[in-house]
PDB file of C-alpha atoms and ligand atoms in Angstrom:
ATOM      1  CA  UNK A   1      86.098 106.312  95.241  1.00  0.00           C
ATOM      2  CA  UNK A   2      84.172 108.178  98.031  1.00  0.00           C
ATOM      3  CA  UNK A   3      80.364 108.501  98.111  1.00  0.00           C
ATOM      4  CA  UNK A   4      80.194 112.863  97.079  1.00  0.00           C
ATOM      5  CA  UNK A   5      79.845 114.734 100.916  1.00  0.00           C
ATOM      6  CA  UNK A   6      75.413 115.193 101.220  1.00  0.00           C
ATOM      7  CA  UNK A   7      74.537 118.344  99.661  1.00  0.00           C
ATOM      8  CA  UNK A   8      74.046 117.953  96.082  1.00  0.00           C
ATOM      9  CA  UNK A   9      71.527 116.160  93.905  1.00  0.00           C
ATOM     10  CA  UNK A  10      73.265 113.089  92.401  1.00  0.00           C
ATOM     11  CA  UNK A  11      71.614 110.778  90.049  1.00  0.00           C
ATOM     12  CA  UNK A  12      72.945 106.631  90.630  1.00  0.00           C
ATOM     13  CA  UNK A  13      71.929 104.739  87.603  1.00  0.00           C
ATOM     14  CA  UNK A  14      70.555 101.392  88.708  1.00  0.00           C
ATOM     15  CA  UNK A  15      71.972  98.524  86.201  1.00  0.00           C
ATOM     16  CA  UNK A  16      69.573  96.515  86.588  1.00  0.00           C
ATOM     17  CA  UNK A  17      67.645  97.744  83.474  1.00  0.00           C
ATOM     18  CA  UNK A  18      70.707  97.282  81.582  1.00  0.00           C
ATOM     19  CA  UNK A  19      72.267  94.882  78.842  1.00  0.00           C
ATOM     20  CA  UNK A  20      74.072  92.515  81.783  1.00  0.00           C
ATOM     21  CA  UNK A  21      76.062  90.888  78.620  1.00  0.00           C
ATOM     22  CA  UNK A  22      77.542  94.640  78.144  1.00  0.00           C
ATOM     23  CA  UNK A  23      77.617  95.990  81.575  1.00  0.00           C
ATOM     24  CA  UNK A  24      80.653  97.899  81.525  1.00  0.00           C
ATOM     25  CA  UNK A  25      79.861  99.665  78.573  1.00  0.00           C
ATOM     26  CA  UNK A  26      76.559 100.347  79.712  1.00  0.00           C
ATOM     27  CA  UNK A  27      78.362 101.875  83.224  1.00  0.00           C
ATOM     28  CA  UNK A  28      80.727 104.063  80.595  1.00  0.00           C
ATOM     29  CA  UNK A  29      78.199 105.569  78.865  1.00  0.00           C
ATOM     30  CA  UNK A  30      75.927 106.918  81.950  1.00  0.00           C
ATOM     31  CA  UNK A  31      79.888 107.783  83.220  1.00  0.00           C
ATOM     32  CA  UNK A  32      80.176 110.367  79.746  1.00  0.00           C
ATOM     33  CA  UNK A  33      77.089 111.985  81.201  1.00  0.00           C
ATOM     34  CA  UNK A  34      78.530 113.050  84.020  1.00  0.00           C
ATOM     35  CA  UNK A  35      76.859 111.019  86.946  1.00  0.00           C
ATOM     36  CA  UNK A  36      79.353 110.381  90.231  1.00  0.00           C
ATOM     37  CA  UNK A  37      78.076 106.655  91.159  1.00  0.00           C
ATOM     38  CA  UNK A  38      76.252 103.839  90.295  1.00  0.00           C
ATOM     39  CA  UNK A  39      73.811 101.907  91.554  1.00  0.00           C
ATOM     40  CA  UNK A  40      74.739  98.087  91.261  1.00  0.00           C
ATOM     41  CA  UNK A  41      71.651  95.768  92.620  1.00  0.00           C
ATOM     42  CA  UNK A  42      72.711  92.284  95.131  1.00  0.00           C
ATOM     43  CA  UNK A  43      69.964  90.348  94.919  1.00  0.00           C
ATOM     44  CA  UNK A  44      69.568  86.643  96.322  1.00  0.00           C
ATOM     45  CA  UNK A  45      66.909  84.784  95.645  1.00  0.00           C
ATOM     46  CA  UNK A  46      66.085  84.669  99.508  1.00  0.00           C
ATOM     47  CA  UNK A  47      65.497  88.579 101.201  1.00  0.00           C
ATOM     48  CA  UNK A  48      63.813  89.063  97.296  1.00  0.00           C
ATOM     49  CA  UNK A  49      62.472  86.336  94.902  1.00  0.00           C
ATOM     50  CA  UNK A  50      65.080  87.171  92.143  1.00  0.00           C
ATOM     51  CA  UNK A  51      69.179  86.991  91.652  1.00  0.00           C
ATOM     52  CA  UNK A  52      70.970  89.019  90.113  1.00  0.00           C
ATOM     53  CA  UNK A  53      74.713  89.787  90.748  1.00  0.00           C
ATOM     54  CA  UNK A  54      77.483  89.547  93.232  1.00  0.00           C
ATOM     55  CA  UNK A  55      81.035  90.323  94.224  1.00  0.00           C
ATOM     56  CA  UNK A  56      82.658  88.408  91.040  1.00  0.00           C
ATOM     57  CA  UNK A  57      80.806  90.567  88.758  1.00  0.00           C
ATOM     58  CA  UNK A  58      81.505  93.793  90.764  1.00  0.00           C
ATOM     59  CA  UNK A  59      85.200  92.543  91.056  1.00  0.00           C
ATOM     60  CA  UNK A  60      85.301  92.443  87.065  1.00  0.00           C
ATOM     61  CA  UNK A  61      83.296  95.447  86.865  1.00  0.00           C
ATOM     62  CA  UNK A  62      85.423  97.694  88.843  1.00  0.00           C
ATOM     63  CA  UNK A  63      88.827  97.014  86.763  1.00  0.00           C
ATOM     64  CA  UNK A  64      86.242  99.119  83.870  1.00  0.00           C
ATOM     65  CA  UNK A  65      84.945 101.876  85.988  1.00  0.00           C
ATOM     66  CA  UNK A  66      86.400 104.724  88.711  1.00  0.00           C
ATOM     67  CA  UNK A  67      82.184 105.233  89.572  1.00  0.00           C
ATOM     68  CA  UNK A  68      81.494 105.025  93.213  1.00  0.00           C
ATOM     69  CA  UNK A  69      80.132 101.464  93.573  1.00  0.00           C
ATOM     70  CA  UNK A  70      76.785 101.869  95.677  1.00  0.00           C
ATOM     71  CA  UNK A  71      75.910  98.459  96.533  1.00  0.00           C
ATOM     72  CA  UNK A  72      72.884  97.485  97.214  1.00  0.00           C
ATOM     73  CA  UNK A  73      72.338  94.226  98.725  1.00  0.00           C
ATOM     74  CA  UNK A  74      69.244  92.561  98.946  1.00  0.00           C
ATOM     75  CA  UNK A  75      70.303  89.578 100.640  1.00  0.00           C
ATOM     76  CA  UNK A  76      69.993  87.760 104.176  1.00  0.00           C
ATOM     77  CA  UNK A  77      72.793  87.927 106.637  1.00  0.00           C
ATOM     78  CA  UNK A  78      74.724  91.131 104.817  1.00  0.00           C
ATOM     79  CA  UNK A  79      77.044  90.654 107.644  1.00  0.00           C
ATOM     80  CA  UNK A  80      78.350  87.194 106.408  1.00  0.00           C
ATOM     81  CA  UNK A  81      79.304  89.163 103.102  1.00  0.00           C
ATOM     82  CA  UNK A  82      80.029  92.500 103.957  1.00  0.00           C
ATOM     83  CA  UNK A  83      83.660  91.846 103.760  1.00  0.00           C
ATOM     84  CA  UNK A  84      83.483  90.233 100.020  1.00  0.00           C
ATOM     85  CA  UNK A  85      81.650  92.912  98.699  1.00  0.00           C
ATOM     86  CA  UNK A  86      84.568  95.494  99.945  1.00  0.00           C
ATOM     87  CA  UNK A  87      87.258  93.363  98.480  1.00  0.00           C
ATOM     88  CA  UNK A  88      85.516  93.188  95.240  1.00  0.00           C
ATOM     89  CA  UNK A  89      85.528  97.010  95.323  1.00  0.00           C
ATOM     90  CA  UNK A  90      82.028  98.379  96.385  1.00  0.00           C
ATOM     91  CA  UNK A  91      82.895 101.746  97.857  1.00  0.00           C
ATOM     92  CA  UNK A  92      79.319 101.929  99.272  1.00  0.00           C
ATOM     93  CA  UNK A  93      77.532  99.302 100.373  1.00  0.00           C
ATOM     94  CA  UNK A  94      73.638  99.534 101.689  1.00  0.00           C
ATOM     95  CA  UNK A  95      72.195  96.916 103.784  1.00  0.00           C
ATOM     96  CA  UNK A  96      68.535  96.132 104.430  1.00  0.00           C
ATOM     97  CA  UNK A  97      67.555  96.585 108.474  1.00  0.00           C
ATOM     98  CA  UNK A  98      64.888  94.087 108.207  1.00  0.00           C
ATOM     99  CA  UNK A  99      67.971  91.389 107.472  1.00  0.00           C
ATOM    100  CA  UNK A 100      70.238  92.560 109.930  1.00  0.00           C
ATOM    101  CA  UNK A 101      70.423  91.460 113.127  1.00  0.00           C
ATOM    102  CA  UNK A 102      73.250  94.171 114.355  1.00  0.00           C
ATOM    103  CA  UNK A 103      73.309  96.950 112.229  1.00  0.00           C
ATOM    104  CA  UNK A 104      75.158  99.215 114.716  1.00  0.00           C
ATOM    105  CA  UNK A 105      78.436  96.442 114.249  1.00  0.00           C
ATOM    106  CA  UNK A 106      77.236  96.142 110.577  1.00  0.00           C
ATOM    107  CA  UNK A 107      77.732 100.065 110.561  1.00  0.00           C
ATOM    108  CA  UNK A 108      80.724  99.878 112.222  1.00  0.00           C
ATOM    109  CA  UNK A 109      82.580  96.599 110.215  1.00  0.00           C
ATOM    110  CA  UNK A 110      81.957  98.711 106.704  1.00  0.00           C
ATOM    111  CA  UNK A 111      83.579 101.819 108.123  1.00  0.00           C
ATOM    112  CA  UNK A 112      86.415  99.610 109.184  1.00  0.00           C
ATOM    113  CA  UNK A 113      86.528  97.819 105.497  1.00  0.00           C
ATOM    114  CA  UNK A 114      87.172 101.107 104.341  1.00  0.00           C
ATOM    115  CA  UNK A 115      83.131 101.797 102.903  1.00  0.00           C
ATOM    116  CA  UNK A 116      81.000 104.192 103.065  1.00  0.00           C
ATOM    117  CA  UNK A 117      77.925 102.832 104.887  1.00  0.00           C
ATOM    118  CA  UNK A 118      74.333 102.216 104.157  1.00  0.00           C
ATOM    119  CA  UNK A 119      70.919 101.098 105.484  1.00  0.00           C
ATOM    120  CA  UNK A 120      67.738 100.848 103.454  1.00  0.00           C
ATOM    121  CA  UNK A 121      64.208 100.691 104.484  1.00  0.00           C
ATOM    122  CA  UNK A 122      61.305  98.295 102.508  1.00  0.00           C
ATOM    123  CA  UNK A 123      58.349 100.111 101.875  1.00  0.00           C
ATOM    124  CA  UNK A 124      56.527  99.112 104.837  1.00  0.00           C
ATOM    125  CA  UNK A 125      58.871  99.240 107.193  1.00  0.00           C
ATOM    126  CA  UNK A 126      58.198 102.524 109.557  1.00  0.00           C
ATOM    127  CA  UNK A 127      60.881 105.030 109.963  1.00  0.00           C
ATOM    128  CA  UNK A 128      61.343 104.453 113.530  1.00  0.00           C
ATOM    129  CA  UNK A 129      63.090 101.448 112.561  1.00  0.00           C
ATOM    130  CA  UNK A 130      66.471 103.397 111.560  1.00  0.00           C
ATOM    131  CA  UNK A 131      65.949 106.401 114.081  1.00  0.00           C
ATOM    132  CA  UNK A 132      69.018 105.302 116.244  1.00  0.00           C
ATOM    133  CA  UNK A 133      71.355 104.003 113.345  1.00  0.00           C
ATOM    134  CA  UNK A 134      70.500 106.189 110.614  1.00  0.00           C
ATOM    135  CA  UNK A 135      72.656 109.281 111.872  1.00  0.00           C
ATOM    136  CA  UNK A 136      75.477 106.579 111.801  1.00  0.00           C
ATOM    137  CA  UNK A 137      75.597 105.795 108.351  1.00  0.00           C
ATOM    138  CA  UNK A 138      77.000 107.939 105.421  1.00  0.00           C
ATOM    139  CA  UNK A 139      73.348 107.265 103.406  1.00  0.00           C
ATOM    140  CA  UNK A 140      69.915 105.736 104.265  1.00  0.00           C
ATOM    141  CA  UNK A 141      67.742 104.073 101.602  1.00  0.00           C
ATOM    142  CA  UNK A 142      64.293 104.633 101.223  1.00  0.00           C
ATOM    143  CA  UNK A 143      62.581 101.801  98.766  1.00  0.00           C
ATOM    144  CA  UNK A 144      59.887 103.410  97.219  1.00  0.00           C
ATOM    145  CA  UNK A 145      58.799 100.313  95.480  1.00  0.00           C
ATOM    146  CA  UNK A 146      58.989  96.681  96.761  1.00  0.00           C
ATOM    147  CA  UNK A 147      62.768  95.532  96.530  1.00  0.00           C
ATOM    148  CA  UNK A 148      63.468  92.311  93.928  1.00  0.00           C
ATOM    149  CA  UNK A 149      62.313  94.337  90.643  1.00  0.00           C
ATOM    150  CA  UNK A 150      63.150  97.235  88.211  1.00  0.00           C
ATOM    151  CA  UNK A 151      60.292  98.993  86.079  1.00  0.00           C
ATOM    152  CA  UNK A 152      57.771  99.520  89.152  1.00  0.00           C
ATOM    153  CA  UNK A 153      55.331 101.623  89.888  1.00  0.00           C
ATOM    154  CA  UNK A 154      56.451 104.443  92.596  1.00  0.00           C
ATOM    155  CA  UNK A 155      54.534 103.890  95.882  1.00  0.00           C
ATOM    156  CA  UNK A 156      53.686 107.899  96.763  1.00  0.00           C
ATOM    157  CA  UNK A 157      53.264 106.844 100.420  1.00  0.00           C
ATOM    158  CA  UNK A 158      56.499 104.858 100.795  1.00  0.00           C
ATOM    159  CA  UNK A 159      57.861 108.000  99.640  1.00  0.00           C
ATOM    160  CA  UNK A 160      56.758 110.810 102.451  1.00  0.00           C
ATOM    161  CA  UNK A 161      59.080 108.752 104.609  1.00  0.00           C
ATOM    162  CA  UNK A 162      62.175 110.494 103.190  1.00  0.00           C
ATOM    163  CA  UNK A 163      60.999 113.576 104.914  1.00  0.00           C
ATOM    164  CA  UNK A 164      60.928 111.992 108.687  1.00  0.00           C
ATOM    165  CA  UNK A 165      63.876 110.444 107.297  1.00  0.00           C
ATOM    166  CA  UNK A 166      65.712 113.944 106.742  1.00  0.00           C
ATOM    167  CA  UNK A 167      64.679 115.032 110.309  1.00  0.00           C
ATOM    168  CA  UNK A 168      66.093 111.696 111.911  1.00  0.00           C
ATOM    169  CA  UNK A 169      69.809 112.073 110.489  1.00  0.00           C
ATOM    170  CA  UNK A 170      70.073 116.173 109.572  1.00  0.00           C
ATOM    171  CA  UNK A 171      72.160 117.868 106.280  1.00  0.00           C
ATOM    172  CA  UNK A 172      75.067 115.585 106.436  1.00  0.00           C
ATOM    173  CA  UNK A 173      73.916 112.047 105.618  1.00  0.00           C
ATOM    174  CA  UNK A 174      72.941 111.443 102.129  1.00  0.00           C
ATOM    175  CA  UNK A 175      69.007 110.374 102.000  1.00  0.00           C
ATOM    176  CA  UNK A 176      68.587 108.317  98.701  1.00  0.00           C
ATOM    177  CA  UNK A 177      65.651 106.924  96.966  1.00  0.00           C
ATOM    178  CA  UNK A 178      65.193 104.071  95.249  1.00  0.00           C
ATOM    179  CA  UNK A 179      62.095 102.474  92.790  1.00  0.00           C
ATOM    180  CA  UNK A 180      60.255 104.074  89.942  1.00  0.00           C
ATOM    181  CA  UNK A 181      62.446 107.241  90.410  1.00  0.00           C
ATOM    182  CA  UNK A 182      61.738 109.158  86.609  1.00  0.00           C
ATOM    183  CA  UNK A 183      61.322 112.535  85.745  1.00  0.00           C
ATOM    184  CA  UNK A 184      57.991 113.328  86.917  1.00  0.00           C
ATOM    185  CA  UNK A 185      58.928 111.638  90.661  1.00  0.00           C
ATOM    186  CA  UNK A 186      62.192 112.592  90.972  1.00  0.00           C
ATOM    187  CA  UNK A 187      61.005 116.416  92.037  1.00  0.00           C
ATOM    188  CA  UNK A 188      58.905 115.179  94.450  1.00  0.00           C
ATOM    189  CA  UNK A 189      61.471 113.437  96.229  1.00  0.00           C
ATOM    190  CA  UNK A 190      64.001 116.015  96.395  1.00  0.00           C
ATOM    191  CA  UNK A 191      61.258 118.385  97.459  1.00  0.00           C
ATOM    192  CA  UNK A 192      60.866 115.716 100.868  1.00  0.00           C
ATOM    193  CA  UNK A 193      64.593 115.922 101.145  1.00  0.00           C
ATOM    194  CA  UNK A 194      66.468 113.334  98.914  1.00  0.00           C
ATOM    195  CA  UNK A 195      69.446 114.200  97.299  1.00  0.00           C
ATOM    196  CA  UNK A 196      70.715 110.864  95.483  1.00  0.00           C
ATOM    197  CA  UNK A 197      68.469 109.395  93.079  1.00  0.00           C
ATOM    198  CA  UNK A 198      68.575 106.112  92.137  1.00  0.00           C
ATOM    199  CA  UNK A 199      67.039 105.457  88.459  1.00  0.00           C
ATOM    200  CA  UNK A 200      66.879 102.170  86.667  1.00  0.00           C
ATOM    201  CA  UNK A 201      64.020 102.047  83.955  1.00  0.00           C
ATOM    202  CA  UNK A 202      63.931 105.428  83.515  1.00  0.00           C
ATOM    203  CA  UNK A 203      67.413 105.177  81.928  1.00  0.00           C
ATOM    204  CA  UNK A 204      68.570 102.244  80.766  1.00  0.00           C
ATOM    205  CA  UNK A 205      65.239 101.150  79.037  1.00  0.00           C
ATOM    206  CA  UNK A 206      65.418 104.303  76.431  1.00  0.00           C
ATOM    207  CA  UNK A 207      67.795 104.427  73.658  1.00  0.00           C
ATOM    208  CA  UNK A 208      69.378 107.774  75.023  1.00  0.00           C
ATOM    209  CA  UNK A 209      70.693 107.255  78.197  1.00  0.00           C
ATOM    210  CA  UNK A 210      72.805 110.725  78.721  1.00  0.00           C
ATOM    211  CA  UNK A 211      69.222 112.593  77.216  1.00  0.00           C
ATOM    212  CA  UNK A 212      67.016 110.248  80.153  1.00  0.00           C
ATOM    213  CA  UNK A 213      69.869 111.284  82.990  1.00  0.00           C
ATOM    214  CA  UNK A 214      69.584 115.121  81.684  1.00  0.00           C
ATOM    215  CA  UNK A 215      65.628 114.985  81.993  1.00  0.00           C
ATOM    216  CA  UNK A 216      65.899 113.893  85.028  1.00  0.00           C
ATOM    217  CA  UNK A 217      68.036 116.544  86.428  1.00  0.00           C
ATOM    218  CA  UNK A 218      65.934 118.938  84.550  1.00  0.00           C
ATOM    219  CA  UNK A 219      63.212 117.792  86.224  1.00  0.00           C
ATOM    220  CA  UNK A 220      64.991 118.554  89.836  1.00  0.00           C
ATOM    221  CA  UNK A 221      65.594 122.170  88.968  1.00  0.00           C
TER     222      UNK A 221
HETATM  223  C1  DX5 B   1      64.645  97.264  92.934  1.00  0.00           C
HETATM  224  C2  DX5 B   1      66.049  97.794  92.885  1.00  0.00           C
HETATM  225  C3  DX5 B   1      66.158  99.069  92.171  1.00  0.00           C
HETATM  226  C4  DX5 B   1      65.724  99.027  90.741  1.00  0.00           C
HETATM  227  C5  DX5 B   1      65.049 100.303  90.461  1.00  0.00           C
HETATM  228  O1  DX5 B   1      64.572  96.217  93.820  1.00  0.00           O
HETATM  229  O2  DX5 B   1      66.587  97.983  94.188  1.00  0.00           O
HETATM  230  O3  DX5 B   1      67.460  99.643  92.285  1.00  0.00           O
HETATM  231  O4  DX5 B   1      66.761  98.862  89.808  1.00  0.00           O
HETATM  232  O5  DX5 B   1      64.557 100.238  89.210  1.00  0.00           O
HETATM  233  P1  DX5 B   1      63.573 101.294  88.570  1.00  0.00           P
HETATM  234  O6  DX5 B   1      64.273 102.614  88.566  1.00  0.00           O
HETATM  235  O7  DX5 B   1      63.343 100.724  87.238  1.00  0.00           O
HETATM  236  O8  DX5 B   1      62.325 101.323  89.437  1.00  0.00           O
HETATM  237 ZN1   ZN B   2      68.438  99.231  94.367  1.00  0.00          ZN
END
């Protein structure tokens, strides 16, 4: 599964708000409404102060779903794992550049695994930070809440970075957003230039998941 070329509005559903004993029916149902990818949370305990999932569970998880896998890892040294996470079937896989030392190689070793690459930006991290890397990678991640927790507040501020963001790597590399992403935010973000929209709470805490994905869109219209 390949990440869709930059260009259209696509919604990732972040599991992290969901029922983790039902996880791949959770994925099917956002699936029936029509989203591309998912959004699939790494967490270890030591970039973030919580854990969540890793390539096991995305291993068992992909045999259930043909969703492009966007990874998001929230770990230390993504390069020491980089190649687990492909062979447990992430197609895209996002790593933080305040935990890599090399993210050019980084860049370079997912492209060879056969991913789709990604780097991702805390909220106080400045943009300047991914100004010579971004226009590598196939996406760049703007956090516009604190990474480690779903059903945060979006941080307006961390948010304006998406448009220096869209000037540093142009039309053709995916900008996505990612933290307190609903339907009031979401139009605010696409309006600096995001086009993938990653949304947790907003989905997976309501009963209607395919009626919270179509408000969202709505709301991007
Ligand atoms: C936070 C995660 C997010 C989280 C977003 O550290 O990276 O993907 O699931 O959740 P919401 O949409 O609830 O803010
Ligand atoms: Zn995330």
């Amino acid at each position: 599964m390949r990440l869709p070329k930059a260009g259209t509005i696509e919604i990732a559903p972040s599991i992290l708000s969901a029922d983790f004993a039902r996880l791949a029916d959770e994925i099917a149902v956002v699936a029936s409404a029509g989203v591309k990818m998912v959004h699939l949370d790494v967490m270890d305990g030591h970039f973030v102060p919580n854990i969540t999932i890793g390539p096991p569970v995305i291993a068992k998880l992909r045999k259930h779903s043909d969703l492009v896998f966007d990874s998001h890892l929230m770990i230390s040294e993504p390069g020491k794992y980089a190649e687990r996470f492909a062979e447990a079937g992430a197609d895209h896989i996002t790593f933080h550049i305040e935990a890599a030392d090399e993210p050019r190689e980084l860049i370079e070793t997912l492209h060879e695994l056969g991913c789709t690459a990604g780097i991702c930006l805390n909220p106080e991290t400045p943009v300047e930070a991914i100004e010579a890397v971004g226009p590598l990678c196939d996406m760049v991640l703007v956090m516009t809440v604190h990474p480690g927790f779903g059903a945060q507040k979006f941080l307006p501020e961390a948010a304006k970075k998406v448009i220096a963001v869209r000037e540093i790597v142009g039309p053709d590399v995916r900008v996505e957003v990612d933290g307190g992403i609903d339907a009031e935010t979401a139009p605010i973000v696409v309006a600096y230039g995001a086009d993938t929209l990653v949304a947790g709470n907003a989905i997976f805490a309501k009963t209607d998941r395919i009626a919270a994905i179509n408000a969202i869109r709505q709301g991007c219209r």
